[in-house]
PDB file of C-alpha atoms in Angstrom:
ATOM      1  CA  UNK N   1     -21.523 -55.912  -6.392  1.00  0.00           C
ATOM      2  CA  UNK N   2     -24.974 -55.650  -5.493  1.00  0.00           C
ATOM      3  CA  UNK N   3     -24.023 -53.875  -2.327  1.00  0.00           C
ATOM      4  CA  UNK N   4     -20.588 -51.744  -3.806  1.00  0.00           C
ATOM      5  CA  UNK N   5     -18.496 -49.823  -1.177  1.00  0.00           C
ATOM      6  CA  UNK N   6     -18.381 -46.301  -3.371  1.00  0.00           C
ATOM      7  CA  UNK N   7     -14.757 -45.645  -1.563  1.00  0.00           C
ATOM      8  CA  UNK N   8     -13.574 -48.641  -3.631  1.00  0.00           C
ATOM      9  CA  UNK N   9     -14.351 -48.192  -7.471  1.00  0.00           C
ATOM     10  CA  UNK N  10     -11.844 -48.956 -10.190  1.00  0.00           C
ATOM     11  CA  UNK N  11      -9.705 -46.205 -11.620  1.00  0.00           C
ATOM     12  CA  UNK N  12     -11.380 -44.914 -14.940  1.00  0.00           C
ATOM     13  CA  UNK N  13     -13.444 -42.296 -15.189  1.00  0.00           C
ATOM     14  CA  UNK N  14     -16.336 -44.218 -14.861  1.00  0.00           C
ATOM     15  CA  UNK N  15     -14.844 -46.708 -11.983  1.00  0.00           C
ATOM     16  CA  UNK N  16     -14.334 -43.048 -10.056  1.00  0.00           C
ATOM     17  CA  UNK N  17     -16.512 -40.917  -8.338  1.00  0.00           C
ATOM     18  CA  UNK N  18     -19.489 -40.702 -10.919  1.00  0.00           C
ATOM     19  CA  UNK N  19     -21.169 -43.493  -9.570  1.00  0.00           C
ATOM     20  CA  UNK N  20     -20.540 -42.451  -5.923  1.00  0.00           C
ATOM     21  CA  UNK N  21     -21.800 -38.712  -6.465  1.00  0.00           C
ATOM     22  CA  UNK N  22     -23.512 -38.568  -2.675  1.00  0.00           C
ATOM     23  CA  UNK N  23     -24.294 -34.681  -1.954  1.00  0.00           C
ATOM     24  CA  UNK N  24     -24.707 -34.090  -5.758  1.00  0.00           C
ATOM     25  CA  UNK N  25     -28.235 -34.043  -7.421  1.00  0.00           C
ATOM     26  CA  UNK N  26     -29.935 -36.790  -9.191  1.00  0.00           C
ATOM     27  CA  UNK N  27     -30.457 -36.698 -12.449  1.00  0.00           C
ATOM     28  CA  UNK N  28     -34.413 -36.259 -11.682  1.00  0.00           C
ATOM     29  CA  UNK N  29     -33.398 -32.993  -9.784  1.00  0.00           C
ATOM     30  CA  UNK N  30     -31.096 -31.655 -11.934  1.00  0.00           C
ATOM     31  CA  UNK N  31     -33.895 -31.708 -14.641  1.00  0.00           C
ATOM     32  CA  UNK N  32     -36.948 -30.009 -13.018  1.00  0.00           C
ATOM     33  CA  UNK N  33     -34.603 -27.868 -10.773  1.00  0.00           C
ATOM     34  CA  UNK N  34     -31.678 -27.252 -13.110  1.00  0.00           C
ATOM     35  CA  UNK N  35     -28.879 -24.961 -11.283  1.00  0.00           C
ATOM     36  CA  UNK N  36     -27.594 -24.467 -14.961  1.00  0.00           C
ATOM     37  CA  UNK N  37     -29.193 -21.638 -16.526  1.00  0.00           C
ATOM     38  CA  UNK N  38     -27.650 -23.252 -20.199  1.00  0.00           C
ATOM     39  CA  UNK N  39     -30.289 -26.024 -19.481  1.00  0.00           C
ATOM     40  CA  UNK N  40     -33.115 -24.621 -18.412  1.00  0.00           C
ATOM     41  CA  UNK N  41     -34.504 -23.604 -22.161  1.00  0.00           C
ATOM     42  CA  UNK N  42     -34.218 -26.685 -22.833  1.00  0.00           C
ATOM     43  CA  UNK N  43     -35.991 -27.784 -20.017  1.00  0.00           C
ATOM     44  CA  UNK N  44     -38.812 -26.057 -21.281  1.00  0.00           C
ATOM     45  CA  UNK N  45     -38.505 -27.196 -24.572  1.00  0.00           C
ATOM     46  CA  UNK N  46     -39.299 -31.278 -22.112  1.00  0.00           C
ATOM     47  CA  UNK N  47     -41.475 -29.699 -20.288  1.00  0.00           C
ATOM     48  CA  UNK N  48     -43.825 -29.457 -23.536  1.00  0.00           C
ATOM     49  CA  UNK N  49     -42.777 -33.162 -25.303  1.00  0.00           C
ATOM     50  CA  UNK N  50     -44.005 -34.312 -21.305  1.00  0.00           C
ATOM     51  CA  UNK N  51     -47.322 -32.196 -21.889  1.00  0.00           C
ATOM     52  CA  UNK N  52     -47.535 -33.469 -25.692  1.00  0.00           C
ATOM     53  CA  UNK N  53     -47.863 -37.119 -24.441  1.00  0.00           C
ATOM     54  CA  UNK N  54     -50.017 -36.514 -21.238  1.00  0.00           C
ATOM     55  CA  UNK N  55     -52.498 -34.990 -23.408  1.00  0.00           C
ATOM     56  CA  UNK N  56     -52.432 -37.330 -25.992  1.00  0.00           C
ATOM     57  CA  UNK N  57     -53.446 -39.932 -23.047  1.00  0.00           C
ATOM     58  CA  UNK N  58     -56.050 -38.167 -21.664  1.00  0.00           C
ATOM     59  CA  UNK N  59     -57.734 -37.322 -25.265  1.00  0.00           C
ATOM     60  CA  UNK N  60     -57.399 -40.930 -26.353  1.00  0.00           C
ATOM     61  CA  UNK N  61     -58.785 -41.991 -22.428  1.00  0.00           C
ATOM     62  CA  UNK N  62     -55.316 -44.636 -22.305  1.00  0.00           C
ATOM     63  CA  UNK N  63     -55.153 -43.560 -18.898  1.00  0.00           C
ATOM     64  CA  UNK N  64     -58.051 -44.071 -17.517  1.00  0.00           C
ATOM     65  CA  UNK N  65     -59.598 -47.242 -19.855  1.00  0.00           C
ATOM     66  CA  UNK N  66     -59.563 -49.344 -16.194  1.00  0.00           C
ATOM     67  CA  UNK N  67     -56.351 -48.374 -16.212  1.00  0.00           C
ATOM     68  CA  UNK N  68     -54.610 -51.797 -17.102  1.00  0.00           C
ATOM     69  CA  UNK N  69     -51.602 -52.545 -14.740  1.00  0.00           C
ATOM     70  CA  UNK N  70     -48.656 -53.164 -15.996  1.00  0.00           C
ATOM     71  CA  UNK N  71     -46.809 -56.448 -15.271  1.00  0.00           C
ATOM     72  CA  UNK N  72     -43.047 -56.994 -14.894  1.00  0.00           C
ATOM     73  CA  UNK N  73     -43.278 -58.407 -18.106  1.00  0.00           C
ATOM     74  CA  UNK N  74     -43.680 -55.364 -19.381  1.00  0.00           C
ATOM     75  CA  UNK N  75     -41.028 -53.467 -18.140  1.00  0.00           C
ATOM     76  CA  UNK N  76     -38.576 -55.513 -20.360  1.00  0.00           C
ATOM     77  CA  UNK N  77     -37.232 -52.686 -22.312  1.00  0.00           C
ATOM     78  CA  UNK N  78     -36.747 -50.635 -19.337  1.00  0.00           C
ATOM     79  CA  UNK N  79     -33.192 -50.913 -18.961  1.00  0.00           C
ATOM     80  CA  UNK N  80     -32.137 -49.980 -15.526  1.00  0.00           C
ATOM     81  CA  UNK N  81     -29.001 -47.847 -14.779  1.00  0.00           C
ATOM     82  CA  UNK N  82     -28.174 -47.841 -10.384  1.00  0.00           C
ATOM     83  CA  UNK N  83     -25.004 -45.627 -10.673  1.00  0.00           C
ATOM     84  CA  UNK N  84     -26.896 -42.480 -12.701  1.00  0.00           C
ATOM     85  CA  UNK N  85     -30.318 -43.609 -11.252  1.00  0.00           C
ATOM     86  CA  UNK N  86     -32.091 -43.197 -14.928  1.00  0.00           C
ATOM     87  CA  UNK N  87     -33.888 -45.604 -16.834  1.00  0.00           C
ATOM     88  CA  UNK N  88     -33.927 -45.983 -20.730  1.00  0.00           C
ATOM     89  CA  UNK N  89     -36.797 -47.683 -22.480  1.00  0.00           C
ATOM     90  CA  UNK N  90     -35.008 -48.821 -26.158  1.00  0.00           C
ATOM     91  CA  UNK N  91     -36.950 -48.291 -29.001  1.00  0.00           C
ATOM     92  CA  UNK N  92     -35.389 -50.441 -32.071  1.00  0.00           C
ATOM     93  CA  UNK N  93     -34.788 -48.344 -34.931  1.00  0.00           C
ATOM     94  CA  UNK N  94     -34.022 -45.593 -32.783  1.00  0.00           C
ATOM     95  CA  UNK N  95     -30.673 -45.206 -32.172  1.00  0.00           C
ATOM     96  CA  UNK N  96     -30.897 -47.987 -29.462  1.00  0.00           C
ATOM     97  CA  UNK N  97     -27.937 -50.004 -30.401  1.00  0.00           C
ATOM     98  CA  UNK N  98     -25.997 -46.430 -29.446  1.00  0.00           C
ATOM     99  CA  UNK N  99     -27.992 -46.020 -26.352  1.00  0.00           C
ATOM    100  CA  UNK N 100     -27.301 -49.522 -25.473  1.00  0.00           C
ATOM    101  CA  UNK N 101     -23.595 -49.157 -25.639  1.00  0.00           C
ATOM    102  CA  UNK N 102     -23.750 -45.674 -23.729  1.00  0.00           C
ATOM    103  CA  UNK N 103     -25.803 -47.474 -21.243  1.00  0.00           C
ATOM    104  CA  UNK N 104     -22.861 -49.991 -20.939  1.00  0.00           C
ATOM    105  CA  UNK N 105     -20.381 -47.974 -20.815  1.00  0.00           C
ATOM    106  CA  UNK N 106     -22.837 -46.055 -17.536  1.00  0.00           C
ATOM    107  CA  UNK N 107     -23.012 -49.260 -15.638  1.00  0.00           C
ATOM    108  CA  UNK N 108     -20.024 -51.190 -16.377  1.00  0.00           C
ATOM    109  CA  UNK N 109     -17.907 -49.595 -13.206  1.00  0.00           C
ATOM    110  CA  UNK N 110     -15.253 -48.747 -15.324  1.00  0.00           C
ATOM    111  CA  UNK N 111     -15.093 -51.917 -17.612  1.00  0.00           C
ATOM    112  CA  UNK N 112     -15.779 -49.343 -20.783  1.00  0.00           C
ATOM    113  CA  UNK N 113     -14.473 -45.658 -21.195  1.00  0.00           C
ATOM    114  CA  UNK N 114     -15.379 -45.844 -24.890  1.00  0.00           C
ATOM    115  CA  UNK N 115     -19.241 -46.914 -26.273  1.00  0.00           C
ATOM    116  CA  UNK N 116     -17.540 -47.706 -29.560  1.00  0.00           C
ATOM    117  CA  UNK N 117     -15.488 -49.790 -28.209  1.00  0.00           C
ATOM    118  CA  UNK N 118     -18.643 -51.894 -27.382  1.00  0.00           C
ATOM    119  CA  UNK N 119     -19.527 -54.570 -30.664  1.00  0.00           C
ATOM    120  CA  UNK N 120     -22.570 -53.702 -32.339  1.00  0.00           C
ATOM    121  CA  UNK N 121     -23.942 -57.604 -31.063  1.00  0.00           C
ATOM    122  CA  UNK N 122     -22.357 -57.136 -27.843  1.00  0.00           C
ATOM    123  CA  UNK N 123     -24.852 -54.693 -27.117  1.00  0.00           C
ATOM    124  CA  UNK N 124     -27.157 -56.645 -28.066  1.00  0.00           C
ATOM    125  CA  UNK N 125     -27.255 -59.500 -25.697  1.00  0.00           C
ATOM    126  CA  UNK N 126     -29.481 -59.174 -22.617  1.00  0.00           C
ATOM    127  CA  UNK N 127     -27.347 -60.035 -20.059  1.00  0.00           C
ATOM    128  CA  UNK N 128     -24.764 -57.262 -20.374  1.00  0.00           C
ATOM    129  CA  UNK N 129     -27.641 -54.818 -19.237  1.00  0.00           C
ATOM    130  CA  UNK N 130     -29.845 -55.100 -16.596  1.00  0.00           C
ATOM    131  CA  UNK N 131     -34.120 -54.654 -16.688  1.00  0.00           C
ATOM    132  CA  UNK N 132     -36.314 -53.515 -14.620  1.00  0.00           C
ATOM    133  CA  UNK N 133     -38.666 -56.473 -14.994  1.00  0.00           C
ATOM    134  CA  UNK N 134     -35.721 -58.469 -12.998  1.00  0.00           C
ATOM    135  CA  UNK N 135     -36.260 -56.285 -10.376  1.00  0.00           C
ATOM    136  CA  UNK N 136     -39.188 -56.648  -6.900  1.00  0.00           C
ATOM    137  CA  UNK N 137     -41.996 -55.017  -7.066  1.00  0.00           C
ATOM    138  CA  UNK N 138     -41.125 -52.937  -4.431  1.00  0.00           C
ATOM    139  CA  UNK N 139     -37.551 -51.914  -6.210  1.00  0.00           C
ATOM    140  CA  UNK N 140     -39.456 -51.278  -9.374  1.00  0.00           C
ATOM    141  CA  UNK N 141     -41.533 -48.881  -7.729  1.00  0.00           C
ATOM    142  CA  UNK N 142     -38.939 -46.957  -5.785  1.00  0.00           C
ATOM    143  CA  UNK N 143     -36.957 -46.859  -9.422  1.00  0.00           C
ATOM    144  CA  UNK N 144     -39.762 -45.702 -11.040  1.00  0.00           C
ATOM    145  CA  UNK N 145     -40.192 -42.955  -8.819  1.00  0.00           C
ATOM    146  CA  UNK N 146     -36.877 -41.647  -8.321  1.00  0.00           C
ATOM    147  CA  UNK N 147     -35.065 -42.776 -11.648  1.00  0.00           C
ATOM    148  CA  UNK N 148     -34.995 -40.077 -14.392  1.00  0.00           C
ATOM    149  CA  UNK N 149     -36.864 -42.290 -17.057  1.00  0.00           C
ATOM    150  CA  UNK N 150     -36.230 -41.412 -20.642  1.00  0.00           C
ATOM    151  CA  UNK N 151     -36.877 -43.006 -24.490  1.00  0.00           C
ATOM    152  CA  UNK N 152     -36.062 -41.768 -27.875  1.00  0.00           C
ATOM    153  CA  UNK N 153     -38.368 -41.465 -30.716  1.00  0.00           C
ATOM    154  CA  UNK N 154     -39.028 -40.786 -34.696  1.00  0.00           C
ATOM    155  CA  UNK N 155     -41.608 -40.491 -36.692  1.00  0.00           C
ATOM    156  CA  UNK N 156     -43.234 -43.801 -37.068  1.00  0.00           C
ATOM    157  CA  UNK N 157     -43.366 -44.176 -40.700  1.00  0.00           C
ATOM    158  CA  UNK N 158     -40.182 -44.099 -41.113  1.00  0.00           C
ATOM    159  CA  UNK N 159     -38.516 -45.844 -37.917  1.00  0.00           C
ATOM    160  CA  UNK N 160     -41.053 -48.747 -40.453  1.00  0.00           C
ATOM    161  CA  UNK N 161     -39.875 -48.435 -43.480  1.00  0.00           C
ATOM    162  CA  UNK N 162     -35.931 -48.509 -41.527  1.00  0.00           C
ATOM    163  CA  UNK N 163     -37.739 -51.872 -39.765  1.00  0.00           C
ATOM    164  CA  UNK N 164     -38.380 -53.174 -43.519  1.00  0.00           C
ATOM    165  CA  UNK N 165     -34.935 -52.533 -45.344  1.00  0.00           C
ATOM    166  CA  UNK N 166     -33.062 -53.095 -42.340  1.00  0.00           C
ATOM    167  CA  UNK N 167     -34.797 -57.136 -41.697  1.00  0.00           C
ATOM    168  CA  UNK N 168     -36.208 -57.987 -45.181  1.00  0.00           C
ATOM    169  CA  UNK N 169     -33.871 -56.793 -47.408  1.00  0.00           C
ATOM    170  CA  UNK N 170     -30.243 -57.575 -45.700  1.00  0.00           C
ATOM    171  CA  UNK N 171     -29.700 -60.772 -47.090  1.00  0.00           C
ATOM    172  CA  UNK N 172     -28.077 -61.642 -43.313  1.00  0.00           C
ATOM    173  CA  UNK N 173     -30.982 -61.611 -42.079  1.00  0.00           C
ATOM    174  CA  UNK N 174     -31.973 -65.089 -42.673  1.00  0.00           C
ATOM    175  CA  UNK N 175     -33.974 -65.482 -38.783  1.00  0.00           C
ATOM    176  CA  UNK N 176     -36.079 -62.609 -39.793  1.00  0.00           C
ATOM    177  CA  UNK N 177     -37.265 -64.171 -43.387  1.00  0.00           C
ATOM    178  CA  UNK N 178     -37.904 -67.715 -41.875  1.00  0.00           C
ATOM    179  CA  UNK N 179     -39.491 -66.468 -38.371  1.00  0.00           C
ATOM    180  CA  UNK N 180     -41.667 -63.611 -40.496  1.00  0.00           C
ATOM    181  CA  UNK N 181     -41.012 -63.564 -44.068  1.00  0.00           C
ATOM    182  CA  UNK N 182     -42.100 -67.029 -44.705  1.00  0.00           C
ATOM    183  CA  UNK N 183     -45.403 -66.115 -43.155  1.00  0.00           C
ATOM    184  CA  UNK N 184     -45.970 -62.905 -45.105  1.00  0.00           C
ATOM    185  CA  UNK N 185     -46.103 -64.853 -48.534  1.00  0.00           C
ATOM    186  CA  UNK N 186     -48.384 -67.468 -47.571  1.00  0.00           C
ATOM    187  CA  UNK N 187     -50.431 -64.990 -46.535  1.00  0.00           C
ATOM    188  CA  UNK N 188     -50.109 -62.028 -48.778  1.00  0.00           C
ATOM    189  CA  UNK N 189     -49.122 -63.599 -52.095  1.00  0.00           C
ATOM    190  CA  UNK N 190     -51.513 -64.804 -54.422  1.00  0.00           C
ATOM    191  CA  UNK N 191     -48.996 -67.970 -56.138  1.00  0.00           C
ATOM    192  CA  UNK N 192     -46.464 -67.690 -54.413  1.00  0.00           C
ATOM    193  CA  UNK N 193     -43.174 -69.793 -55.655  1.00  0.00           C
ATOM    194  CA  UNK N 194     -42.493 -72.625 -53.399  1.00  0.00           C
ATOM    195  CA  UNK N 195     -38.948 -71.264 -53.331  1.00  0.00           C
ATOM    196  CA  UNK N 196     -40.379 -67.445 -51.800  1.00  0.00           C
ATOM    197  CA  UNK N 197     -42.469 -69.951 -49.566  1.00  0.00           C
ATOM    198  CA  UNK N 198     -39.128 -71.732 -48.313  1.00  0.00           C
ATOM    199  CA  UNK N 199     -37.063 -69.172 -47.840  1.00  0.00           C
ATOM    200  CA  UNK N 200     -38.924 -65.518 -47.271  1.00  0.00           C
ATOM    201  CA  UNK N 201     -36.395 -63.603 -48.373  1.00  0.00           C
ATOM    202  CA  UNK N 202     -37.823 -61.279 -50.750  1.00  0.00           C
ATOM    203  CA  UNK N 203     -41.194 -59.858 -49.136  1.00  0.00           C
ATOM    204  CA  UNK N 204     -41.862 -56.165 -50.358  1.00  0.00           C
ATOM    205  CA  UNK N 205     -42.877 -53.231 -48.836  1.00  0.00           C
ATOM    206  CA  UNK N 206     -46.514 -53.935 -49.870  1.00  0.00           C
ATOM    207  CA  UNK N 207     -46.734 -56.921 -48.321  1.00  0.00           C
ATOM    208  CA  UNK N 208     -45.527 -56.089 -44.931  1.00  0.00           C
ATOM    209  CA  UNK N 209     -47.942 -53.318 -45.032  1.00  0.00           C
ATOM    210  CA  UNK N 210     -50.751 -56.100 -45.551  1.00  0.00           C
ATOM    211  CA  UNK N 211     -49.598 -58.351 -42.805  1.00  0.00           C
ATOM    212  CA  UNK N 212     -49.644 -55.344 -40.497  1.00  0.00           C
ATOM    213  CA  UNK N 213     -52.735 -54.095 -41.110  1.00  0.00           C
ATOM    214  CA  UNK N 214     -54.293 -57.908 -41.015  1.00  0.00           C
ATOM    215  CA  UNK N 215     -55.843 -58.032 -38.067  1.00  0.00           C
ATOM    216  CA  UNK N 216     -55.394 -62.192 -38.103  1.00  0.00           C
ATOM    217  CA  UNK N 217     -51.674 -60.850 -37.547  1.00  0.00           C
ATOM    218  CA  UNK N 218     -52.751 -58.817 -34.593  1.00  0.00           C
ATOM    219  CA  UNK N 219     -54.989 -61.281 -33.070  1.00  0.00           C
ATOM    220  CA  UNK N 220     -52.164 -63.675 -33.319  1.00  0.00           C
ATOM    221  CA  UNK N 221     -49.130 -62.289 -31.092  1.00  0.00           C
ATOM    222  CA  UNK N 222     -47.802 -59.097 -30.969  1.00  0.00           C
ATOM    223  CA  UNK N 223     -45.914 -57.404 -33.425  1.00  0.00           C
ATOM    224  CA  UNK N 224     -42.047 -57.847 -33.633  1.00  0.00           C
ATOM    225  CA  UNK N 225     -40.302 -55.410 -30.830  1.00  0.00           C
ATOM    226  CA  UNK N 226     -38.894 -53.487 -34.580  1.00  0.00           C
ATOM    227  CA  UNK N 227     -42.296 -52.651 -35.226  1.00  0.00           C
ATOM    228  CA  UNK N 228     -44.457 -52.455 -31.949  1.00  0.00           C
ATOM    229  CA  UNK N 229     -45.344 -49.054 -31.610  1.00  0.00           C
ATOM    230  CA  UNK N 230     -43.747 -47.146 -28.869  1.00  0.00           C
ATOM    231  CA  UNK N 231     -47.308 -47.024 -27.213  1.00  0.00           C
ATOM    232  CA  UNK N 232     -46.921 -50.641 -26.501  1.00  0.00           C
ATOM    233  CA  UNK N 233     -43.155 -51.373 -25.925  1.00  0.00           C
ATOM    234  CA  UNK N 234     -42.624 -48.421 -23.387  1.00  0.00           C
ATOM    235  CA  UNK N 235     -46.166 -47.957 -22.621  1.00  0.00           C
ATOM    236  CA  UNK N 236     -45.785 -44.004 -21.840  1.00  0.00           C
ATOM    237  CA  UNK N 237     -49.688 -43.179 -20.732  1.00  0.00           C
ATOM    238  CA  UNK N 238     -49.015 -45.907 -17.684  1.00  0.00           C
ATOM    239  CA  UNK N 239     -45.209 -44.598 -16.664  1.00  0.00           C
ATOM    240  CA  UNK N 240     -44.569 -40.918 -16.822  1.00  0.00           C
ATOM    241  CA  UNK N 241     -41.568 -40.279 -19.082  1.00  0.00           C
ATOM    242  CA  UNK N 242     -39.278 -37.411 -17.714  1.00  0.00           C
ATOM    243  CA  UNK N 243     -37.451 -36.866 -21.363  1.00  0.00           C
ATOM    244  CA  UNK N 244     -38.018 -37.484 -24.657  1.00  0.00           C
ATOM    245  CA  UNK N 245     -35.562 -37.952 -27.191  1.00  0.00           C
ATOM    246  CA  UNK N 246     -36.218 -37.402 -30.521  1.00  0.00           C
ATOM    247  CA  UNK N 247     -33.700 -39.252 -33.573  1.00  0.00           C
ATOM    248  CA  UNK N 248     -34.217 -35.663 -35.122  1.00  0.00           C
ATOM    249  CA  UNK N 249     -32.546 -34.507 -32.525  1.00  0.00           C
ATOM    250  CA  UNK N 250     -30.444 -37.205 -31.436  1.00  0.00           C
ATOM    251  CA  UNK N 251     -26.796 -35.968 -30.141  1.00  0.00           C
ATOM    252  CA  UNK N 252     -28.390 -32.633 -28.320  1.00  0.00           C
ATOM    253  CA  UNK N 253     -30.914 -34.621 -26.687  1.00  0.00           C
ATOM    254  CA  UNK N 254     -28.684 -37.629 -25.417  1.00  0.00           C
ATOM    255  CA  UNK N 255     -25.239 -34.938 -24.968  1.00  0.00           C
ATOM    256  CA  UNK N 256     -27.882 -33.254 -23.192  1.00  0.00           C
ATOM    257  CA  UNK N 257     -29.143 -36.486 -21.073  1.00  0.00           C
ATOM    258  CA  UNK N 258     -25.372 -37.243 -20.268  1.00  0.00           C
ATOM    259  CA  UNK N 259     -24.969 -33.458 -18.738  1.00  0.00           C
ATOM    260  CA  UNK N 260     -28.303 -34.275 -16.391  1.00  0.00           C
ATOM    261  CA  UNK N 261     -26.451 -37.311 -15.359  1.00  0.00           C
ATOM    262  CA  UNK N 262     -23.390 -35.081 -14.373  1.00  0.00           C
ATOM    263  CA  UNK N 263     -21.125 -37.105 -17.124  1.00  0.00           C
ATOM    264  CA  UNK N 264     -21.172 -34.948 -19.973  1.00  0.00           C
ATOM    265  CA  UNK N 265     -17.545 -34.117 -19.727  1.00  0.00           C
ATOM    266  CA  UNK N 266     -16.439 -37.609 -19.750  1.00  0.00           C
ATOM    267  CA  UNK N 267     -18.953 -39.346 -22.030  1.00  0.00           C
ATOM    268  CA  UNK N 268     -20.457 -37.791 -25.585  1.00  0.00           C
ATOM    269  CA  UNK N 269     -23.038 -39.815 -28.046  1.00  0.00           C
ATOM    270  CA  UNK N 270     -21.064 -41.617 -30.724  1.00  0.00           C
ATOM    271  CA  UNK N 271     -21.536 -39.194 -33.670  1.00  0.00           C
ATOM    272  CA  UNK N 272     -22.516 -41.892 -37.021  1.00  0.00           C
ATOM    273  CA  UNK N 273     -23.649 -40.850 -39.919  1.00  0.00           C
ATOM    274  CA  UNK N 274     -25.080 -44.262 -41.381  1.00  0.00           C
ATOM    275  CA  UNK N 275     -24.914 -43.543 -45.121  1.00  0.00           C
ATOM    276  CA  UNK N 276     -27.412 -45.929 -45.287  1.00  0.00           C
ATOM    277  CA  UNK N 277     -29.501 -44.175 -43.105  1.00  0.00           C
ATOM    278  CA  UNK N 278     -33.438 -44.266 -43.457  1.00  0.00           C
ATOM    279  CA  UNK N 279     -34.571 -41.026 -44.744  1.00  0.00           C
ATOM    280  CA  UNK N 280     -37.728 -38.566 -45.589  1.00  0.00           C
ATOM    281  CA  UNK N 281     -37.585 -39.110 -48.669  1.00  0.00           C
ATOM    282  CA  UNK N 282     -37.021 -43.008 -49.077  1.00  0.00           C
ATOM    283  CA  UNK N 283     -40.094 -43.384 -46.678  1.00  0.00           C
ATOM    284  CA  UNK N 284     -41.456 -40.960 -48.876  1.00  0.00           C
ATOM    285  CA  UNK N 285     -40.499 -43.412 -51.683  1.00  0.00           C
ATOM    286  CA  UNK N 286     -41.519 -46.603 -50.345  1.00  0.00           C
ATOM    287  CA  UNK N 287     -45.150 -45.250 -49.963  1.00  0.00           C
ATOM    288  CA  UNK N 288     -46.277 -45.025 -53.225  1.00  0.00           C
ATOM    289  CA  UNK N 289     -47.062 -47.932 -53.953  1.00  0.00           C
ATOM    290  CA  UNK N 290     -49.483 -48.644 -50.919  1.00  0.00           C
ATOM    291  CA  UNK N 291     -52.782 -47.789 -51.480  1.00  0.00           C
ATOM    292  CA  UNK N 292     -54.535 -45.123 -49.709  1.00  0.00           C
ATOM    293  CA  UNK N 293     -56.727 -47.577 -48.264  1.00  0.00           C
ATOM    294  CA  UNK N 294     -53.650 -49.554 -46.607  1.00  0.00           C
ATOM    295  CA  UNK N 295     -51.823 -46.146 -45.695  1.00  0.00           C
ATOM    296  CA  UNK N 296     -55.085 -45.414 -43.727  1.00  0.00           C
ATOM    297  CA  UNK N 297     -55.506 -48.033 -42.181  1.00  0.00           C
ATOM    298  CA  UNK N 298     -51.609 -48.086 -40.868  1.00  0.00           C
ATOM    299  CA  UNK N 299     -52.149 -44.501 -39.810  1.00  0.00           C
ATOM    300  CA  UNK N 300     -55.277 -46.112 -37.415  1.00  0.00           C
ATOM    301  CA  UNK N 301     -51.878 -49.001 -36.083  1.00  0.00           C
ATOM    302  CA  UNK N 302     -49.361 -46.142 -35.177  1.00  0.00           C
ATOM    303  CA  UNK N 303     -51.402 -43.475 -34.652  1.00  0.00           C
ATOM    304  CA  UNK N 304     -50.843 -42.949 -30.643  1.00  0.00           C
ATOM    305  CA  UNK N 305     -47.082 -42.649 -31.724  1.00  0.00           C
ATOM    306  CA  UNK N 306     -48.300 -39.644 -34.371  1.00  0.00           C
ATOM    307  CA  UNK N 307     -50.208 -37.802 -31.468  1.00  0.00           C
ATOM    308  CA  UNK N 308     -47.918 -38.373 -28.976  1.00  0.00           C
ATOM    309  CA  UNK N 309     -45.131 -37.617 -30.136  1.00  0.00           C
ATOM    310  CA  UNK N 310     -46.270 -34.505 -32.173  1.00  0.00           C
ATOM    311  CA  UNK N 311     -45.373 -36.089 -35.308  1.00  0.00           C
ATOM    312  CA  UNK N 312     -48.421 -34.446 -38.098  1.00  0.00           C
ATOM    313  CA  UNK N 313     -49.661 -36.678 -40.919  1.00  0.00           C
ATOM    314  CA  UNK N 314     -46.631 -37.613 -43.905  1.00  0.00           C
ATOM    315  CA  UNK N 315     -47.627 -35.301 -46.944  1.00  0.00           C
ATOM    316  CA  UNK N 316     -47.115 -37.908 -48.911  1.00  0.00           C
ATOM    317  CA  UNK N 317     -50.235 -39.957 -47.763  1.00  0.00           C
ATOM    318  CA  UNK N 318     -53.442 -40.091 -49.376  1.00  0.00           C
ATOM    319  CA  UNK N 319     -55.669 -40.757 -46.731  1.00  0.00           C
ATOM    320  CA  UNK N 320     -59.116 -42.229 -47.320  1.00  0.00           C
TER     321      UNK N 320
END
């Protein structure tokens, strides 16, 4: 499939024409010079979001602090769609399962047409999507320059509570309990029972927070991707994202991207209202029991994510 002939596409809206819109404009051109008037207001909103990132990077001198050169290893989260010239950096707990499903439809050359027909676990099989680290350096640079790059973000503490609820309060997540839960219990719980040390399946949110702010944790290994900062997963100070979608406006932002890609007529972002979704109210609840000292330290860990993506300091925080 590497060198496919545009005319030999399979039948199916996605097999057809979609990838071969030669003569039509790339998403990048459509974003920066919209032909549809309806899209130009949205373009202004996205310019403001981009500027916020640029300004934060500059203010925190992240961009010029011996500008760390990215290695292919830093690009594992960047999913590439060659047919529509787009790159999506996935952030776990920010609708990433549905976006991966959509990317599978976009890159599937007609294999799928409805994202929701793809089972969730299938969307997370790494061989189903191509990531930027699999390319040669010249190919990487070409794509970073010419493809439309986007990511989705969420209020950092809400995302954190979502990760905690998903990984530590669900009985089925035994791999997380074993890999992280046992370590957290061992370090953060005085007089832990043998069973808790063995299973690691009853980690309290306070213990999880204590683990995250423990300097030992950060020295030992990078955070797991479910609670790693967007700053570290997607490198927004080193990679210029053209579009920053927000969880709060997930549908509008997602459908705008699909419109820019020229597929808005066939493909809509899956609408779903998960009843278990982590809300602002839940997040407030979870933070009630965290000491102001720990809240302050935790805010420091996620501070760049708050600033870059324009999330204000949560009203429930008792900062030192």
